[in-house]
Amino acid sequence: FCHEFGSDQYSYSRYCKPLLEAGFDIFTFDFRSHGQSSSPPHYQSRLWCSDKEVSDVLGAIHLVAGILRNSGQKPEIGLFGISRGAAAAILATWQDRRENRIKAVLSDGLFCTDITMESMMKKWAHIFARVRFVYENHHPLFWPFLRWLLVRRATSKFGCRFPSVRKALLHLKNTPTFLIHGEKDSYIKSEQAKTLYDLSLTPRYLWIVPEARHNQAVMVAPQPYAGRTVGFFTKYLSSKIPDSLLEYASSDEETFAFFLKDENQSLGIPAGKVETDVGKKVAKTSDRSSSVLRGENHPVPPQAIRKKTASLP
């Protein structure tokens, strides 16, 4: 579980309780500069997902994969990310593609740095620009070029890279993705979720939740949210259908049909490919705080949280 900016590992409880009840294990951790994790010198955590957060997720993946191998199990992992954590999950999945340890990615409130920056520049340029040419009568490539300049400046100033979720999705060919987004999200418009959905090459699902704001879908539609998150991970991570999923499906028929009956729903491959600029090098993280929670089919009860501090590579 990859928490949102400004939160910590314990926000899992808001989103993942139905998964625990269905028997899934949850590994939750604090991103650097959040919760009980350390704050590296010369780095300030921001709303924008950087290569540092991606390294944190890759470190968590590496640790969990080691735990699974040591217990004689295959490292088959699902990622559940919220907002910036969702972006980090998508980018980490792309970087882990050769290891093929990530079998499914679920995101809530996902956003792409590229698309969001260009949208904000177009919206607010008239306030900051002294020359009207900056926001009027220019070539269509002007905004991407201005965004590229800004990202280069930010990379140099802040000492980190800002990889593109958009480009990563263009190269995820075999990892199922499920995008959840609030229809009334005033921070990241739901149109962006639709754009990112259209880019995906993988088995893909999109759920725009009416009346929900940023990261509020779980509050607005708790039963469908529970059913569809459990349904998604059951479809791609489990061979057993939990009783709880059948209960959710009884009140939300689309849950059952969407994930368990129709294998071809929402599949598609967009024309054209774009080379990605996501780097292959994984930076070492400092000490991170994490917790493992066990589902109902395991010897440790769901409410038991085993705290550990691990040095994640």
mmCIF file of C-alpha atoms in Angstrom:
data_model
loop_
_atom_site.group_PDB
_atom_site.id
_atom_site.type_symbol
_atom_site.label_atom_id
_atom_site.label_comp_id
_atom_site.label_asym_id
_atom_site.label_seq_id
_atom_site.Cartn_x
_atom_site.Cartn_y
_atom_site.Cartn_z
ATOM 1 C CA PHE A 1 0.000 0.000 0.000
ATOM 2 C CA CYS A 2 1.470 3.370 -1.111
ATOM 3 C CA HIS A 3 -0.037 6.204 0.909
ATOM 4 C CA GLU A 4 -0.804 9.732 -0.287
ATOM 5 C CA PHE A 5 1.343 12.837 0.246
ATOM 6 C CA GLY A 6 1.213 14.172 3.798
ATOM 7 C CA SER A 7 -0.144 10.921 5.235
ATOM 8 C CA ASP A 8 1.519 7.766 6.601
ATOM 9 C CA GLN A 9 1.330 3.984 6.499
ATOM 10 C CA TYR A 10 -1.744 3.840 8.731
ATOM 11 C CA SER A 11 -3.979 5.390 6.094
ATOM 12 C CA TYR A 12 -4.206 1.828 4.730
ATOM 13 C CA SER A 13 -7.119 1.268 7.120
ATOM 14 C CA ARG A 14 -9.295 3.684 5.195
ATOM 15 C CA TYR A 15 -8.850 1.818 1.919
ATOM 16 C CA CYS A 16 -7.712 -1.747 2.651
ATOM 17 C CA LYS A 17 -9.910 -3.130 5.438
ATOM 18 C CA PRO A 18 -12.071 -5.130 2.950
ATOM 19 C CA LEU A 19 -8.885 -6.646 1.475
ATOM 20 C CA LEU A 20 -7.779 -7.813 4.923
ATOM 21 C CA GLU A 21 -11.203 -9.299 5.571
ATOM 22 C CA ALA A 22 -10.996 -11.128 2.233
ATOM 23 C CA GLY A 23 -7.735 -12.771 3.309
ATOM 24 C CA PHE A 24 -5.125 -10.634 1.575
ATOM 25 C CA ASP A 25 -1.896 -9.652 3.311
ATOM 26 C CA ILE A 26 -1.138 -5.922 3.365
ATOM 27 C CA PHE A 27 2.364 -4.482 3.484
ATOM 28 C CA THR A 28 2.254 -0.784 4.335
ATOM 29 C CA PHE A 29 5.162 1.616 4.798
ATOM 30 C CA ASP A 30 6.037 5.290 5.265
ATOM 31 C CA PHE A 31 7.552 7.173 2.349
ATOM 32 C CA ARG A 32 10.679 9.127 3.232
ATOM 33 C CA SER A 33 9.943 12.299 5.188
ATOM 34 C CA HIS A 34 6.579 10.851 6.234
ATOM 35 C CA GLY A 35 5.399 9.118 9.388
ATOM 36 C CA GLN A 36 8.254 7.386 11.197
ATOM 37 C CA SER A 37 10.612 7.309 8.207
ATOM 38 C CA SER A 38 13.721 9.467 8.204
ATOM 39 C CA SER A 39 14.046 12.747 6.316
ATOM 40 C CA PRO A 40 17.109 12.609 4.062
ATOM 41 C CA PRO A 41 19.256 15.767 4.060
ATOM 42 C CA HIS A 42 18.972 18.082 1.062
ATOM 43 C CA TYR A 43 15.652 16.565 -0.030
ATOM 44 C CA GLN A 44 12.202 18.010 0.524
ATOM 45 C CA SER A 45 9.192 15.824 -0.160
ATOM 46 C CA ARG A 46 6.683 17.495 -2.486
ATOM 47 C CA LEU A 47 3.296 16.839 -4.033
ATOM 48 C CA TRP A 48 5.031 15.830 -7.262
ATOM 49 C CA CYS A 49 6.208 12.210 -7.484
ATOM 50 C CA SER A 50 9.995 12.025 -7.886
ATOM 51 C CA ASP A 51 12.464 9.203 -8.404
ATOM 52 C CA LYS A 52 12.957 9.157 -4.609
ATOM 53 C CA GLU A 53 9.395 7.982 -3.945
ATOM 54 C CA VAL A 54 9.721 5.431 -6.755
ATOM 55 C CA SER A 55 12.856 4.093 -5.038
ATOM 56 C CA ASP A 56 10.906 3.765 -1.796
ATOM 57 C CA VAL A 57 8.275 1.603 -3.523
ATOM 58 C CA LEU A 58 10.946 -0.498 -5.250
ATOM 59 C CA GLY A 59 12.611 -1.039 -1.880
ATOM 60 C CA ALA A 60 9.304 -2.207 -0.403
ATOM 61 C CA ILE A 61 8.770 -4.540 -3.381
ATOM 62 C CA HIS A 62 12.259 -5.991 -2.913
ATOM 63 C CA LEU A 63 11.651 -6.604 0.801
ATOM 64 C CA VAL A 64 8.245 -8.211 0.298
ATOM 65 C CA ALA A 65 9.578 -10.393 -2.541
ATOM 66 C CA GLY A 66 12.335 -11.595 -0.207
ATOM 67 C CA ILE A 67 9.809 -12.417 2.528
ATOM 68 C CA LEU A 68 7.709 -14.406 0.061
ATOM 69 C CA ARG A 69 10.692 -16.331 -1.362
ATOM 70 C CA ASN A 70 11.928 -17.198 2.131
ATOM 71 C CA SER A 71 8.509 -18.659 2.924
ATOM 72 C CA GLY A 72 8.513 -20.730 -0.272
ATOM 73 C CA GLN A 73 6.037 -18.567 -2.177
ATOM 74 C CA LYS A 74 6.237 -16.851 -5.535
ATOM 75 C CA PRO A 75 6.778 -13.067 -5.349
ATOM 76 C CA GLU A 76 3.390 -12.124 -6.808
ATOM 77 C CA ILE A 77 2.513 -8.644 -5.567
ATOM 78 C CA GLY A 78 -0.295 -6.149 -6.106
ATOM 79 C CA LEU A 79 0.226 -2.417 -5.610
ATOM 80 C CA PHE A 80 -2.476 -0.113 -4.216
ATOM 81 C CA GLY A 81 -1.562 3.579 -4.481
ATOM 82 C CA ILE A 82 -3.329 6.776 -3.484
ATOM 83 C CA SER A 83 -2.688 10.088 -5.353
ATOM 84 C CA ARG A 84 1.096 10.633 -5.357
ATOM 85 C CA GLY A 85 1.470 7.096 -4.029
ATOM 86 C CA ALA A 86 -0.467 5.888 -7.076
ATOM 87 C CA ALA A 87 1.988 7.644 -9.395
ATOM 88 C CA ALA A 88 4.907 6.047 -7.529
ATOM 89 C CA ALA A 89 3.222 2.635 -7.844
ATOM 90 C CA ILE A 90 2.784 2.954 -11.627
ATOM 91 C CA LEU A 91 6.374 4.125 -12.112
ATOM 92 C CA ALA A 92 7.760 1.382 -9.851
ATOM 93 C CA THR A 93 5.780 -1.218 -11.786
ATOM 94 C CA TRP A 94 7.367 -0.020 -15.015
ATOM 95 C CA GLN A 95 10.864 -0.187 -13.529
ATOM 96 C CA ASP A 96 10.185 -3.662 -12.112
ATOM 97 C CA ARG A 97 8.855 -5.042 -15.404
ATOM 98 C CA ARG A 98 11.852 -7.326 -16.029
ATOM 99 C CA GLU A 99 11.485 -8.939 -12.604
ATOM 100 C CA ASN A 100 7.733 -9.269 -13.239
ATOM 101 C CA ARG A 101 6.891 -9.270 -9.524
ATOM 102 C CA ILE A 102 3.959 -6.862 -9.845
ATOM 103 C CA LYS A 103 0.830 -8.637 -11.034
ATOM 104 C CA ALA A 104 -1.746 -5.845 -10.653
ATOM 105 C CA VAL A 105 -1.852 -2.111 -9.878
ATOM 106 C CA LEU A 106 -4.817 -0.246 -8.415
ATOM 107 C CA SER A 107 -4.712 3.543 -8.230
ATOM 108 C CA ASP A 108 -7.016 6.100 -6.627
ATOM 109 C CA GLY A 109 -6.583 9.771 -7.573
ATOM 110 C CA LEU A 110 -3.685 9.084 -9.961
ATOM 111 C CA PHE A 111 -2.133 12.094 -11.696
ATOM 112 C CA CYS A 112 0.679 12.645 -14.160
ATOM 113 C CA THR A 113 3.247 15.423 -13.657
ATOM 114 C CA ASP A 114 3.371 16.168 -17.393
ATOM 115 C CA ILE A 115 -0.362 16.578 -17.889
ATOM 116 C CA THR A 116 -0.965 18.397 -14.596
ATOM 117 C CA MET A 117 1.822 20.923 -15.148
ATOM 118 C CA GLU A 118 0.703 21.775 -18.662
ATOM 119 C CA SER A 119 -2.876 22.167 -17.490
ATOM 120 C CA MET A 120 -1.831 24.537 -14.704
ATOM 121 C CA MET A 121 0.434 26.573 -16.977
ATOM 122 C CA LYS A 122 -2.359 27.076 -19.493
ATOM 123 C CA LYS A 123 -4.759 28.066 -16.735
ATOM 124 C CA TRP A 124 -2.556 30.527 -14.830
ATOM 125 C CA ALA A 125 0.000 31.821 -17.344
ATOM 126 C CA HIS A 126 -1.996 34.997 -17.953
ATOM 127 C CA ILE A 127 -1.495 35.983 -14.303
ATOM 128 C CA PHE A 128 2.280 35.562 -14.180
ATOM 129 C CA ALA A 129 3.412 36.230 -17.740
ATOM 130 C CA ARG A 130 4.364 39.811 -18.595
ATOM 131 C CA VAL A 131 4.230 39.163 -22.340
ATOM 132 C CA ARG A 132 0.964 38.065 -23.905
ATOM 133 C CA PHE A 133 2.882 35.893 -26.386
ATOM 134 C CA VAL A 134 3.556 33.469 -23.538
ATOM 135 C CA TYR A 135 -0.087 32.423 -23.426
ATOM 136 C CA GLU A 136 -1.485 33.564 -26.788
ATOM 137 C CA ASN A 137 -0.823 32.853 -30.476
ATOM 138 C CA HIS A 138 1.909 30.254 -30.146
ATOM 139 C CA HIS A 139 2.752 26.868 -31.666
ATOM 140 C CA PRO A 140 0.978 23.828 -30.093
ATOM 141 C CA LEU A 141 4.366 22.489 -28.994
ATOM 142 C CA PHE A 142 4.997 25.589 -26.882
ATOM 143 C CA TRP A 143 3.452 24.184 -23.697
ATOM 144 C CA PRO A 144 5.332 20.846 -23.793
ATOM 145 C CA PHE A 145 8.555 22.762 -24.421
ATOM 146 C CA LEU A 146 7.884 25.149 -21.521
ATOM 147 C CA ARG A 147 7.058 22.213 -19.265
ATOM 148 C CA TRP A 148 10.284 20.459 -20.336
ATOM 149 C CA LEU A 149 12.308 23.563 -19.425
ATOM 150 C CA LEU A 150 10.572 23.809 -16.050
ATOM 151 C CA VAL A 151 11.181 20.126 -15.239
ATOM 152 C CA ARG A 152 14.870 20.469 -16.134
ATOM 153 C CA ARG A 153 15.140 23.491 -13.850
ATOM 154 C CA ALA A 154 13.335 21.678 -11.022
ATOM 155 C CA THR A 155 15.537 18.590 -11.462
ATOM 156 C CA SER A 156 18.658 20.686 -11.054
ATOM 157 C CA LYS A 157 17.333 22.785 -8.173
ATOM 158 C CA PHE A 158 15.726 20.027 -6.102
ATOM 159 C CA GLY A 159 18.233 17.223 -6.765
ATOM 160 C CA CYS A 160 15.726 14.671 -8.020
ATOM 161 C CA ARG A 161 14.021 13.596 -11.222
ATOM 162 C CA PHE A 162 10.294 13.756 -11.989
ATOM 163 C CA PRO A 163 9.515 10.723 -14.190
ATOM 164 C CA SER A 164 6.407 10.623 -16.346
ATOM 165 C CA VAL A 165 3.441 8.416 -15.462
ATOM 166 C CA ARG A 166 2.114 9.016 -18.963
ATOM 167 C CA LYS A 167 5.204 7.520 -20.573
ATOM 168 C CA ALA A 168 5.323 4.624 -18.125
ATOM 169 C CA LEU A 169 1.721 3.643 -18.926
ATOM 170 C CA LEU A 170 2.563 3.558 -22.622
ATOM 171 C CA HIS A 171 4.993 0.718 -21.894
ATOM 172 C CA LEU A 172 3.054 -1.360 -19.360
ATOM 173 C CA LYS A 173 1.872 -4.175 -21.598
ATOM 174 C CA ASN A 174 1.008 -7.043 -19.275
ATOM 175 C CA THR A 175 0.205 -5.609 -15.847
ATOM 176 C CA PRO A 176 -3.522 -5.089 -15.235
ATOM 177 C CA THR A 177 -4.351 -1.574 -14.018
ATOM 178 C CA PHE A 178 -7.481 -0.222 -12.334
ATOM 179 C CA LEU A 179 -7.948 3.567 -12.115
ATOM 180 C CA ILE A 180 -10.413 5.052 -9.615
ATOM 181 C CA HIS A 181 -11.116 8.780 -9.685
ATOM 182 C CA GLY A 182 -13.587 11.202 -8.178
ATOM 183 C CA GLU A 183 -15.886 12.924 -10.652
ATOM 184 C CA LYS A 184 -15.786 16.147 -8.588
ATOM 185 C CA ASP A 185 -12.032 16.113 -7.931
ATOM 186 C CA SER A 186 -11.114 19.811 -7.971
ATOM 187 C CA TYR A 187 -7.357 19.136 -7.800
ATOM 188 C CA ILE A 188 -7.012 16.592 -10.580
ATOM 189 C CA LYS A 189 -9.880 16.610 -13.062
ATOM 190 C CA SER A 190 -11.448 13.287 -13.943
ATOM 191 C CA GLU A 191 -10.603 13.940 -17.607
ATOM 192 C CA GLN A 192 -6.970 13.256 -16.729
ATOM 193 C CA ALA A 193 -7.895 9.789 -15.428
ATOM 194 C CA LYS A 194 -9.674 9.103 -18.717
ATOM 195 C CA THR A 195 -6.617 10.284 -20.664
ATOM 196 C CA LEU A 196 -4.286 8.010 -18.667
ATOM 197 C CA TYR A 197 -6.725 5.125 -19.053
ATOM 198 C CA ASP A 198 -6.719 5.568 -22.829
ATOM 199 C CA LEU A 199 -2.909 5.417 -22.864
ATOM 200 C CA SER A 200 -2.677 2.063 -21.134
ATOM 201 C CA LEU A 201 -1.696 -1.019 -23.142
ATOM 202 C CA THR A 202 -2.646 -3.464 -20.410
ATOM 203 C CA PRO A 203 -5.897 -5.052 -19.251
ATOM 204 C CA ARG A 204 -7.411 -1.903 -17.795
ATOM 205 C CA TYR A 205 -10.359 -0.672 -15.791
ATOM 206 C CA LEU A 206 -11.660 2.807 -15.058
ATOM 207 C CA TRP A 207 -14.211 3.860 -12.454
ATOM 208 C CA ILE A 208 -15.215 7.527 -12.212
ATOM 209 C CA VAL A 209 -17.118 7.868 -8.932
ATOM 210 C CA PRO A 210 -19.993 10.412 -9.047
ATOM 211 C CA GLU A 211 -19.995 13.100 -6.321
ATOM 212 C CA ALA A 212 -16.536 12.061 -5.069
ATOM 213 C CA ARG A 213 -13.702 14.539 -4.595
ATOM 214 C CA HIS A 214 -9.961 13.835 -4.502
ATOM 215 C CA ASN A 215 -9.326 10.520 -2.672
ATOM 216 C CA GLN A 216 -12.926 10.530 -1.406
ATOM 217 C CA ALA A 217 -14.392 7.702 -3.493
ATOM 218 C CA VAL A 218 -14.019 5.284 -0.589
ATOM 219 C CA MET A 219 -16.155 7.601 1.544
ATOM 220 C CA VAL A 220 -18.814 8.333 -1.085
ATOM 221 C CA ALA A 221 -19.298 4.741 -2.277
ATOM 222 C CA PRO A 222 -17.861 2.435 0.412
ATOM 223 C CA GLN A 223 -19.642 -0.780 -0.623
ATOM 224 C CA PRO A 224 -18.859 -0.617 -4.364
ATOM 225 C CA TYR A 225 -15.325 0.560 -3.483
ATOM 226 C CA ALA A 226 -14.807 -2.465 -1.257
ATOM 227 C CA GLY A 227 -16.277 -4.868 -3.790
ATOM 228 C CA ARG A 228 -14.325 -3.565 -6.743
ATOM 229 C CA THR A 229 -10.959 -3.350 -4.987
ATOM 230 C CA VAL A 230 -11.374 -6.889 -3.627
ATOM 231 C CA GLY A 231 -12.704 -8.058 -7.002
ATOM 232 C CA PHE A 232 -9.771 -6.616 -8.907
ATOM 233 C CA PHE A 233 -7.087 -8.174 -6.721
ATOM 234 C CA THR A 234 -9.016 -11.454 -6.520
ATOM 235 C CA LYS A 235 -9.081 -11.652 -10.293
ATOM 236 C CA TYR A 236 -5.338 -11.170 -10.710
ATOM 237 C CA LEU A 237 -3.786 -12.353 -7.430
ATOM 238 C CA SER A 238 -6.012 -15.102 -6.033
ATOM 239 C CA SER A 239 -7.481 -18.378 -7.202
ATOM 240 C CA LYS A 240 -10.156 -18.342 -4.488
ATOM 241 C CA ILE A 241 -13.217 -16.091 -4.515
ATOM 242 C CA PRO A 242 -13.756 -14.862 -0.943
ATOM 243 C CA ASP A 243 -17.255 -14.936 0.528
ATOM 244 C CA SER A 244 -17.027 -11.194 1.137
ATOM 245 C CA LEU A 245 -16.771 -10.549 -2.610
ATOM 246 C CA LEU A 246 -19.977 -12.464 -3.252
ATOM 247 C CA GLU A 247 -21.657 -10.356 -0.563
ATOM 248 C CA TYR A 248 -20.439 -7.142 -2.217
ATOM 249 C CA ALA A 249 -21.578 -8.438 -5.614
ATOM 250 C CA SER A 250 -25.083 -9.074 -4.300
ATOM 251 C CA SER A 251 -25.477 -5.342 -3.655
ATOM 252 C CA ASP A 252 -23.399 -4.218 -6.627
ATOM 253 C CA GLU A 253 -23.870 -6.617 -9.554
ATOM 254 C CA GLU A 254 -21.387 -4.731 -11.701
ATOM 255 C CA THR A 255 -18.589 -5.743 -9.313
ATOM 256 C CA PHE A 256 -19.017 -9.418 -10.100
ATOM 257 C CA ALA A 257 -19.565 -8.954 -13.833
ATOM 258 C CA PHE A 258 -16.785 -6.403 -14.203
ATOM 259 C CA PHE A 259 -13.974 -8.409 -12.666
ATOM 260 C CA LEU A 260 -14.925 -12.067 -12.552
ATOM 261 C CA LYS A 261 -16.976 -12.848 -15.659
ATOM 262 C CA ASP A 262 -15.792 -10.755 -18.611
ATOM 263 C CA GLU A 263 -12.097 -11.374 -19.308
ATOM 264 C CA ASN A 264 -11.985 -8.926 -22.217
ATOM 265 C CA GLN A 265 -13.717 -5.899 -20.740
ATOM 266 C CA SER A 266 -11.858 -2.598 -21.070
ATOM 267 C CA LEU A 267 -8.937 -4.017 -23.035
ATOM 268 C CA GLY A 268 -7.310 -1.935 -25.744
ATOM 269 C CA ILE A 269 -4.051 -0.900 -27.336
ATOM 270 C CA PRO A 270 -3.604 2.732 -28.432
ATOM 271 C CA ALA A 271 -1.754 3.491 -31.631
ATOM 272 C CA GLY A 272 1.839 4.633 -31.398
ATOM 273 C CA LYS A 273 4.494 4.435 -28.690
ATOM 274 C CA VAL A 274 6.599 7.014 -26.889
ATOM 275 C CA GLU A 275 10.074 6.315 -25.516
ATOM 276 C CA THR A 276 10.183 6.645 -21.757
ATOM 277 C CA ASP A 277 12.634 8.777 -19.820
ATOM 278 C CA VAL A 278 12.255 6.819 -16.591
ATOM 279 C CA GLY A 279 15.761 5.881 -15.467
ATOM 280 C CA LYS A 280 16.874 2.351 -14.675
ATOM 281 C CA LYS A 281 19.064 3.242 -11.714
ATOM 282 C CA VAL A 282 17.473 2.757 -8.308
ATOM 283 C CA ALA A 283 18.782 4.993 -5.539
ATOM 284 C CA LYS A 284 19.261 3.506 -2.087
ATOM 285 C CA THR A 285 16.732 4.568 0.486
ATOM 286 C CA SER A 286 17.401 5.325 4.099
ATOM 287 C CA ASP A 287 15.625 3.477 6.922
ATOM 288 C CA ARG A 288 11.896 3.191 6.344
ATOM 289 C CA SER A 289 9.139 2.277 8.744
ATOM 290 C CA SER A 290 6.770 -0.455 7.615
ATOM 291 C CA SER A 291 4.116 -2.881 8.808
ATOM 292 C CA VAL A 292 2.813 -6.254 7.677
ATOM 293 C CA LEU A 293 -0.870 -7.043 8.233
ATOM 294 C CA ARG A 294 -2.278 -10.533 7.750
ATOM 295 C CA GLY A 295 -5.598 -11.468 6.201
ATOM 296 C CA GLU A 296 -8.189 -13.753 7.802
ATOM 297 C CA ASN A 297 -6.831 -16.944 6.204
ATOM 298 C CA HIS A 298 -3.457 -16.588 7.924
ATOM 299 C CA PRO A 299 -2.416 -17.403 11.489
ATOM 300 C CA VAL A 300 -1.946 -13.774 12.546
ATOM 301 C CA PRO A 301 -5.298 -11.954 13.099
ATOM 302 C CA PRO A 302 -6.048 -8.869 10.907
ATOM 303 C CA GLN A 303 -5.880 -6.450 13.815
ATOM 304 C CA ALA A 304 -2.349 -7.540 14.746
ATOM 305 C CA ILE A 305 0.255 -5.173 13.313
ATOM 306 C CA ARG A 306 3.839 -6.333 13.336
ATOM 307 C CA LYS A 307 6.039 -3.238 13.343
ATOM 308 C CA LYS A 308 9.480 -3.441 11.828
ATOM 309 C CA THR A 309 12.109 -1.043 10.569
ATOM 310 C CA ALA A 310 13.902 -2.305 7.494
ATOM 311 C CA SER A 311 16.771 -0.985 5.449
ATOM 312 C CA LEU A 312 15.314 -1.050 1.971
ATOM 313 C CA PRO A 313 17.668 -1.266 -1.005
#
